[in-house]
CSV table of C-alpha atoms in Angstrom, one decimal:
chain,number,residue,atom,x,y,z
A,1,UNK,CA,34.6,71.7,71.8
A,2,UNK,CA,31.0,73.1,72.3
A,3,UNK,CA,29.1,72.6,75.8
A,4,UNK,CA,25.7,73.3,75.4
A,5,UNK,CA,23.6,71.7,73.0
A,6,UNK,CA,20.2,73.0,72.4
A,7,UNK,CA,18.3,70.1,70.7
A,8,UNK,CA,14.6,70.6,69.2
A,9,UNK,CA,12.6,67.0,69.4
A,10,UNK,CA,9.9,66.1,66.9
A,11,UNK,CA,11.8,65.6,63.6
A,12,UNK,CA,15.4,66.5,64.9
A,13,UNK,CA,16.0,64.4,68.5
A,14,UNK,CA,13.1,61.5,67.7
A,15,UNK,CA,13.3,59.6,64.8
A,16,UNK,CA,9.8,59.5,62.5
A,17,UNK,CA,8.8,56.3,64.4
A,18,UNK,CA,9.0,58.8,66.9
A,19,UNK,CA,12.3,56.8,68.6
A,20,UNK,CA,14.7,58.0,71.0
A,21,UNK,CA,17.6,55.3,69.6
A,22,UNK,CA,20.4,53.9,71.6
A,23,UNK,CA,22.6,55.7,69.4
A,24,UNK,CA,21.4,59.3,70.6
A,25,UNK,CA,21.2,58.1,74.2
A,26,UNK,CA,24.6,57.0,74.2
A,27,UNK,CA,26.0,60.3,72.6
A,28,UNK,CA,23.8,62.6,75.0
A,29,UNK,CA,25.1,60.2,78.2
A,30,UNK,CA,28.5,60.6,76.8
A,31,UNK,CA,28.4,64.6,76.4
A,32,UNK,CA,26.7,64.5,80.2
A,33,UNK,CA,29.2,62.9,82.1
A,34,UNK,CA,31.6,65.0,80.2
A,35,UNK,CA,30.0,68.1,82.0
A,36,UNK,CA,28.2,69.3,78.8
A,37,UNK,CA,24.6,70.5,78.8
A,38,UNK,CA,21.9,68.8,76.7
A,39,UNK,CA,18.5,71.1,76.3
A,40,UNK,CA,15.9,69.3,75.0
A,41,UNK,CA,13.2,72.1,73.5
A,42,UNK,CA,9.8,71.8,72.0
A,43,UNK,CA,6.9,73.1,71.3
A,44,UNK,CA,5.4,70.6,73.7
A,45,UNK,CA,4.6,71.2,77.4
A,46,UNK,CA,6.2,69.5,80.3
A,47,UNK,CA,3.8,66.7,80.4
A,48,UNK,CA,3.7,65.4,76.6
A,49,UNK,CA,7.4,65.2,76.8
A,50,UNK,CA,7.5,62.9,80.0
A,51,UNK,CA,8.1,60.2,77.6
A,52,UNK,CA,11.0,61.8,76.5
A,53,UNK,CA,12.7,62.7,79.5
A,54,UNK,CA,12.1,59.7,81.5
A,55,UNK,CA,13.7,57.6,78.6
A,56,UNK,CA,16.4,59.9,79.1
A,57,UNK,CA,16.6,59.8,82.8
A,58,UNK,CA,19.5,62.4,83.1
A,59,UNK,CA,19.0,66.0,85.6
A,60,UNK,CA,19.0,68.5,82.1
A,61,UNK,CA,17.3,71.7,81.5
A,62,UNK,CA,14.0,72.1,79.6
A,63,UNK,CA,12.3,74.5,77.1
A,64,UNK,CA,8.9,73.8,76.7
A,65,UNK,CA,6.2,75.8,74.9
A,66,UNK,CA,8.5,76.5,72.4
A,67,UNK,CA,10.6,78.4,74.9
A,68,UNK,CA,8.0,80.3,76.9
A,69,UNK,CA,8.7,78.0,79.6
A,70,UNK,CA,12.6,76.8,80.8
A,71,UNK,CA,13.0,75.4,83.7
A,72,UNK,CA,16.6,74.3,85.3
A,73,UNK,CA,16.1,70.5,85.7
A,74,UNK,CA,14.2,68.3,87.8
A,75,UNK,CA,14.6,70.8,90.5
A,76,UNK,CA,11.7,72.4,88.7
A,77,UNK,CA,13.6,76.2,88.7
A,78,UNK,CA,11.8,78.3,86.4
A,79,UNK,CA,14.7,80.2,84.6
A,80,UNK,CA,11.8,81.6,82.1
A,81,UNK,CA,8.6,82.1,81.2
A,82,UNK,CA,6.5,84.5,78.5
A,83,UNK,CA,3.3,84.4,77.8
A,84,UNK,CA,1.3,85.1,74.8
A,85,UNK,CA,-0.8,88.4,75.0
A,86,UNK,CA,-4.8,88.0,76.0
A,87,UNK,CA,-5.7,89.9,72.8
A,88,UNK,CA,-2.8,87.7,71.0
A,89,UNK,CA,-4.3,84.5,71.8
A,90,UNK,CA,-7.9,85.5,71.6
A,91,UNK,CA,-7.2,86.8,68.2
A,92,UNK,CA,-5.1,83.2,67.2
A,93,UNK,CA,-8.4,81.6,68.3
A,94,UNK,CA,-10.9,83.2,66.6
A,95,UNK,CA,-9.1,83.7,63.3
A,96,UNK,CA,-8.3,79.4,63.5
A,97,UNK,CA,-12.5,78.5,64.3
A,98,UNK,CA,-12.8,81.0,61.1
A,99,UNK,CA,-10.2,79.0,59.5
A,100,UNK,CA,-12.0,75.7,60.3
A,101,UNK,CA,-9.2,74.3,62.1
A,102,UNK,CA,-8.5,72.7,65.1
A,103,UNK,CA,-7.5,75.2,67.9
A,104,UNK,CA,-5.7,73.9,70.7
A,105,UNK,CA,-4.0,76.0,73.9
A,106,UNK,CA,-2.2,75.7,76.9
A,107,UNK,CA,-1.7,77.5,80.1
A,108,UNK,CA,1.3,77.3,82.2
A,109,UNK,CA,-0.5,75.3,84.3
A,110,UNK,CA,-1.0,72.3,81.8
A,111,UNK,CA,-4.5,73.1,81.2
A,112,UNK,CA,-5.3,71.8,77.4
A,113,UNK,CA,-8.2,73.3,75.5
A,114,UNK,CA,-9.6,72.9,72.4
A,115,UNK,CA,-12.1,74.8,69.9
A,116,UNK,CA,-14.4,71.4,70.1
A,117,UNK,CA,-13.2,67.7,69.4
A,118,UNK,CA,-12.5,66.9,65.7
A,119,UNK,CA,-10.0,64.7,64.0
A,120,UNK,CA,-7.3,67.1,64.5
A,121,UNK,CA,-7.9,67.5,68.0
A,122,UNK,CA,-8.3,64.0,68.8
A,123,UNK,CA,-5.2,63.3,66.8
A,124,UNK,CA,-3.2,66.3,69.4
A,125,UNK,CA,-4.9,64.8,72.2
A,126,UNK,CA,-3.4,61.2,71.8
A,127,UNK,CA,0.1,62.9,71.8
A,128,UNK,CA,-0.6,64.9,75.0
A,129,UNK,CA,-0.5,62.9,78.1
A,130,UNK,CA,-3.9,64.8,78.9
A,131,UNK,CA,-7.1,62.8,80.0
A,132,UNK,CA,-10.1,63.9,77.5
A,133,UNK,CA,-11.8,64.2,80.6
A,134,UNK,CA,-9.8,66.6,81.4
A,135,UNK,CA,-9.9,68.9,78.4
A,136,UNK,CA,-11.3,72.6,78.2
A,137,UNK,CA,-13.8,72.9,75.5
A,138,UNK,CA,-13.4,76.8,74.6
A,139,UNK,CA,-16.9,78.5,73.2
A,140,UNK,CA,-17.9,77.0,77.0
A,141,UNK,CA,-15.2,78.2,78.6
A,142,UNK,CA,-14.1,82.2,77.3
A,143,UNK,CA,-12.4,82.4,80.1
A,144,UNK,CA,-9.3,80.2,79.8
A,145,UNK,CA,-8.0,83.4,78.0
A,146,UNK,CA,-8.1,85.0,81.4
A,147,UNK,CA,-5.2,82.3,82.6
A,148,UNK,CA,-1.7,82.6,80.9
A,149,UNK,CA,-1.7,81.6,77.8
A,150,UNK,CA,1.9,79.8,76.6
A,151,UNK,CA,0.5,79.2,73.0
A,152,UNK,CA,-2.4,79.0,70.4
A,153,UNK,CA,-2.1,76.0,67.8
A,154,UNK,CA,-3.9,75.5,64.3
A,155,UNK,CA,-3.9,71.6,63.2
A,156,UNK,CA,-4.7,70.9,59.6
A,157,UNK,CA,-3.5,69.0,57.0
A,158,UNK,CA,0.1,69.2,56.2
A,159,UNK,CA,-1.3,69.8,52.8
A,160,UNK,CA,-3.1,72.8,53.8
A,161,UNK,CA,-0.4,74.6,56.5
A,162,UNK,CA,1.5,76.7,54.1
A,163,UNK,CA,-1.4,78.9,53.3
A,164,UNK,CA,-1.8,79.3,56.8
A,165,UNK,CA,1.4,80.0,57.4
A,166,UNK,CA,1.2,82.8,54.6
A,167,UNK,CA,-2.4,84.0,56.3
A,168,UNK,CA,-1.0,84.2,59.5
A,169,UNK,CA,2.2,86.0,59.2
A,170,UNK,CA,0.1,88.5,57.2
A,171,UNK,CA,-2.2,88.7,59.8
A,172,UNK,CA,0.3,89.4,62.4
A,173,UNK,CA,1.6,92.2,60.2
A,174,UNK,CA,-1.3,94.2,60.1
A,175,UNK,CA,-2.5,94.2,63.2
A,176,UNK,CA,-1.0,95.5,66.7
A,177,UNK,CA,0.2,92.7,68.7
A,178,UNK,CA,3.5,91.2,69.9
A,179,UNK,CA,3.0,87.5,68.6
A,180,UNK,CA,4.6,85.1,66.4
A,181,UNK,CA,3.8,82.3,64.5
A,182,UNK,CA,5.5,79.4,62.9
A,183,UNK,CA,5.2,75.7,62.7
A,184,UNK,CA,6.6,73.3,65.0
A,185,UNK,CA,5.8,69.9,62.8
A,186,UNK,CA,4.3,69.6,59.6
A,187,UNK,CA,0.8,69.7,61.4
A,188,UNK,CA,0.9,72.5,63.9
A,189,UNK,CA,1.4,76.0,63.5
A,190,UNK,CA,1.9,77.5,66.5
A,191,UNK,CA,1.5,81.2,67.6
A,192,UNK,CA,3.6,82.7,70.7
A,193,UNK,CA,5.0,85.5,72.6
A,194,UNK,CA,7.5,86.7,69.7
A,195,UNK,CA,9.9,86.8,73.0
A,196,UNK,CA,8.9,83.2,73.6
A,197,UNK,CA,11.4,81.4,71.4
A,198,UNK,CA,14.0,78.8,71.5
A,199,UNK,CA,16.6,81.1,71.3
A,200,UNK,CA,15.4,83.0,74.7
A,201,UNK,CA,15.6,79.3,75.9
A,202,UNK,CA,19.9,78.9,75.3
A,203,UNK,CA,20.1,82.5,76.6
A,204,UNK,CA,18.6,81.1,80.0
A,205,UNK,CA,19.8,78.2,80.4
A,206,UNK,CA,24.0,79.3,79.3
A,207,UNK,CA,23.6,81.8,81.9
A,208,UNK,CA,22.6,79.8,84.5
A,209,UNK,CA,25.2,77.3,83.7
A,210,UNK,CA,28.1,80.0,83.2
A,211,UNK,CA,28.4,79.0,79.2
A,212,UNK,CA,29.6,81.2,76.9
A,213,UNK,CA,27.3,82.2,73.8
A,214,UNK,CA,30.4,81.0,71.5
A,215,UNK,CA,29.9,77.4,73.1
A,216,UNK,CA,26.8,76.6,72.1
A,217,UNK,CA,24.7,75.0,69.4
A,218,UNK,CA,21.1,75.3,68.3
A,219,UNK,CA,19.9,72.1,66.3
A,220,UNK,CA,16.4,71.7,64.6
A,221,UNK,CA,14.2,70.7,61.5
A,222,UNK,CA,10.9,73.1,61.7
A,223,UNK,CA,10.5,77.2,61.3
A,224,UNK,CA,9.9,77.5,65.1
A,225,UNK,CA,13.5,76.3,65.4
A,226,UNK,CA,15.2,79.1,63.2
A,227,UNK,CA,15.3,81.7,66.3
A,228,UNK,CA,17.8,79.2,67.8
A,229,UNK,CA,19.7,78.3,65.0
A,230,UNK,CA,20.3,81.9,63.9
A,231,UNK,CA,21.3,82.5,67.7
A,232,UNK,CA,23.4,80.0,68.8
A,233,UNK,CA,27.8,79.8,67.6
A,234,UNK,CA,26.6,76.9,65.6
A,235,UNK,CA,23.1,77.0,64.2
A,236,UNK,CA,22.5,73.5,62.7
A,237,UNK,CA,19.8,71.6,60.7
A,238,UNK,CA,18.8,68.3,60.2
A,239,UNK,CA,18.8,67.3,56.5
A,240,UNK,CA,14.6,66.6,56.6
A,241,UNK,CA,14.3,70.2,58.1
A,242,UNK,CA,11.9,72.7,56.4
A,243,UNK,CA,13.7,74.5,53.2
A,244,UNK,CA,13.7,78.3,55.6
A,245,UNK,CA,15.8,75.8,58.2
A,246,UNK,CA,17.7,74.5,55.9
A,247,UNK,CA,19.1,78.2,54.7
A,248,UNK,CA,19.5,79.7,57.8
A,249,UNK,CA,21.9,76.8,59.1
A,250,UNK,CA,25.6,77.3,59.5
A,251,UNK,CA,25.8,73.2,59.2
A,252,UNK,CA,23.8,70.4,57.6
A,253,UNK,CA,23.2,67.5,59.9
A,254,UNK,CA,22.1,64.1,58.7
A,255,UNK,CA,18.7,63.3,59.2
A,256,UNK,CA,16.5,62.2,62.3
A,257,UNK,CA,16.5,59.1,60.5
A,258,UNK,CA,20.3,58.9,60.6
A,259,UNK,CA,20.7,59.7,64.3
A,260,UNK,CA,21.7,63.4,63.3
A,261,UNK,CA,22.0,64.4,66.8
A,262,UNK,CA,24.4,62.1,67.9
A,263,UNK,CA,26.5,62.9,64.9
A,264,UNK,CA,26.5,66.5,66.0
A,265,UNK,CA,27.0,65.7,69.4
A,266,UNK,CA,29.8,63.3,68.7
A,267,UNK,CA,31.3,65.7,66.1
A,268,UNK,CA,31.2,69.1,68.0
A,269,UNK,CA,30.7,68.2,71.7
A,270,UNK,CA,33.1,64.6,71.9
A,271,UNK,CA,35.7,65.3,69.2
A,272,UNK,CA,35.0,61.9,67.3
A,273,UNK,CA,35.0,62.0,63.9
């Protein structure tokens, strides 16, 4: 049986009412008190997954910022952390205000900042746990990109994000810089330390817990969660996961909608069939 889990949350642990169901809760309490590890990861920063992890209530790792921050548990030990380059995140910015998208980004210190308020923006910002009072506006404030960056986001249509998944990869190719980019939900595309990944975040955390790299399993829906999937014994994706998820999965989970997680968890982690 596997011991560490490494779950991704928006489309994979969350149903799309955006539920944590009894069923999941009972299947991650159940793997818990059997001395397995449940890693919750996201593209999301400590405090817009609050809701999460307080539903949850148990002491388990985190990787936040799509694994440029982990930290132990509630002790608050930071196992790892990666920021995006200055130039990296600059660029991210500057090509997205060109793009005519909303630009959001964090710094390890939960600062949130945005190109300006628009749709998209307000629509991040009511997901975020963040005061708008509280907000960075960037063309006022250049120098956020002096802080440490943990990501740059574009928010657009869903309509609209495969051409800027196609710009941006291309972009990335021509130009010297050590970032990466891929989409977290249908919404966001995200750009990153490309040593910043969920992947780094089971490396950290099965270390720390004395787990072997043939124990564990990477689950997920979106492109940021391929790194993991492709890393971990048993890389799995949810059945509504992105079509480049989908192929690079050892195992096809049902969907978010059908409490996939807590089949997996059940299946590989429990031994029930």
């Amino acid at each position: 049986m596997y011991k560490l889990l490494a779950t991704d949350i928006d489309g994979t642990l969350i149903n799309s009412k955006r539920e944590l169901t009894d069923t999941t809760k009972k299947a991650i309490y159940e793997a818990y008190d059997k001395g397995c590890v449940i890693l919750p990861c996201s593209g999301r920063g400590p405090l817009p997954l609050q809701d999460i992890t307080n539903e949850i209530d148990l002491d388990l790792p985190l990787a936040c910022f799509n694994g440029a921050l982990v930290i132990k548990g509630k002790s608050g030990e930071i196992l790892y952390e990666k920021a995006i380059d200055k130039e990296d995140a600059i660029l991210a910015y500057n090509e997205g205000v060109k793009r005519n998208v909303g630009v959001i980004a964090w710094t390890f210190d939960n600062k949130l900042a945005f190109n300006e308020f628009n749709k998209f923006t307000e629509h991040y910002l009511s997901m975020a746990n963040v005061a708008r009072e509280d907000v960075i506006i960037i063309p006022e404030h250049m120098e956020i990109f002096d802080e440490r960056i943990t990501k740059v986001l574009w928010q657009d249509e869903v309509e609209n994000m495969d051409d800027h998944v196609a710009y941006a990869r291309n972009l990335l190719k021509t130009v010297d810089n050590n970032a990466m980019c891929a989409t977290s939900q249908p919404f966001l595309l995200e750009f990153t330390h490309k040593d910043a990944n969920k992947a780094e975040a089971i490396k950290h955390v099965a270390k720390a817990f004395d787990i072997e790299h043939k124990d564990t399993i990477g689950i997920g829906d979106g492109l940021n969660d391929i790194p993991m999937i492709e890393y971990a014994a048993l890389g799995v994706a949810m059945k509504n996961s992105h079509k480049e998820t989908l192929e690079a999965a050892d195992y096809i989970a049902p969907s978010n909608d059908e409490d996939g997680v807590a089949y997996v968890i059940n299946k590989f982690m429990l031994g029930k069939e």
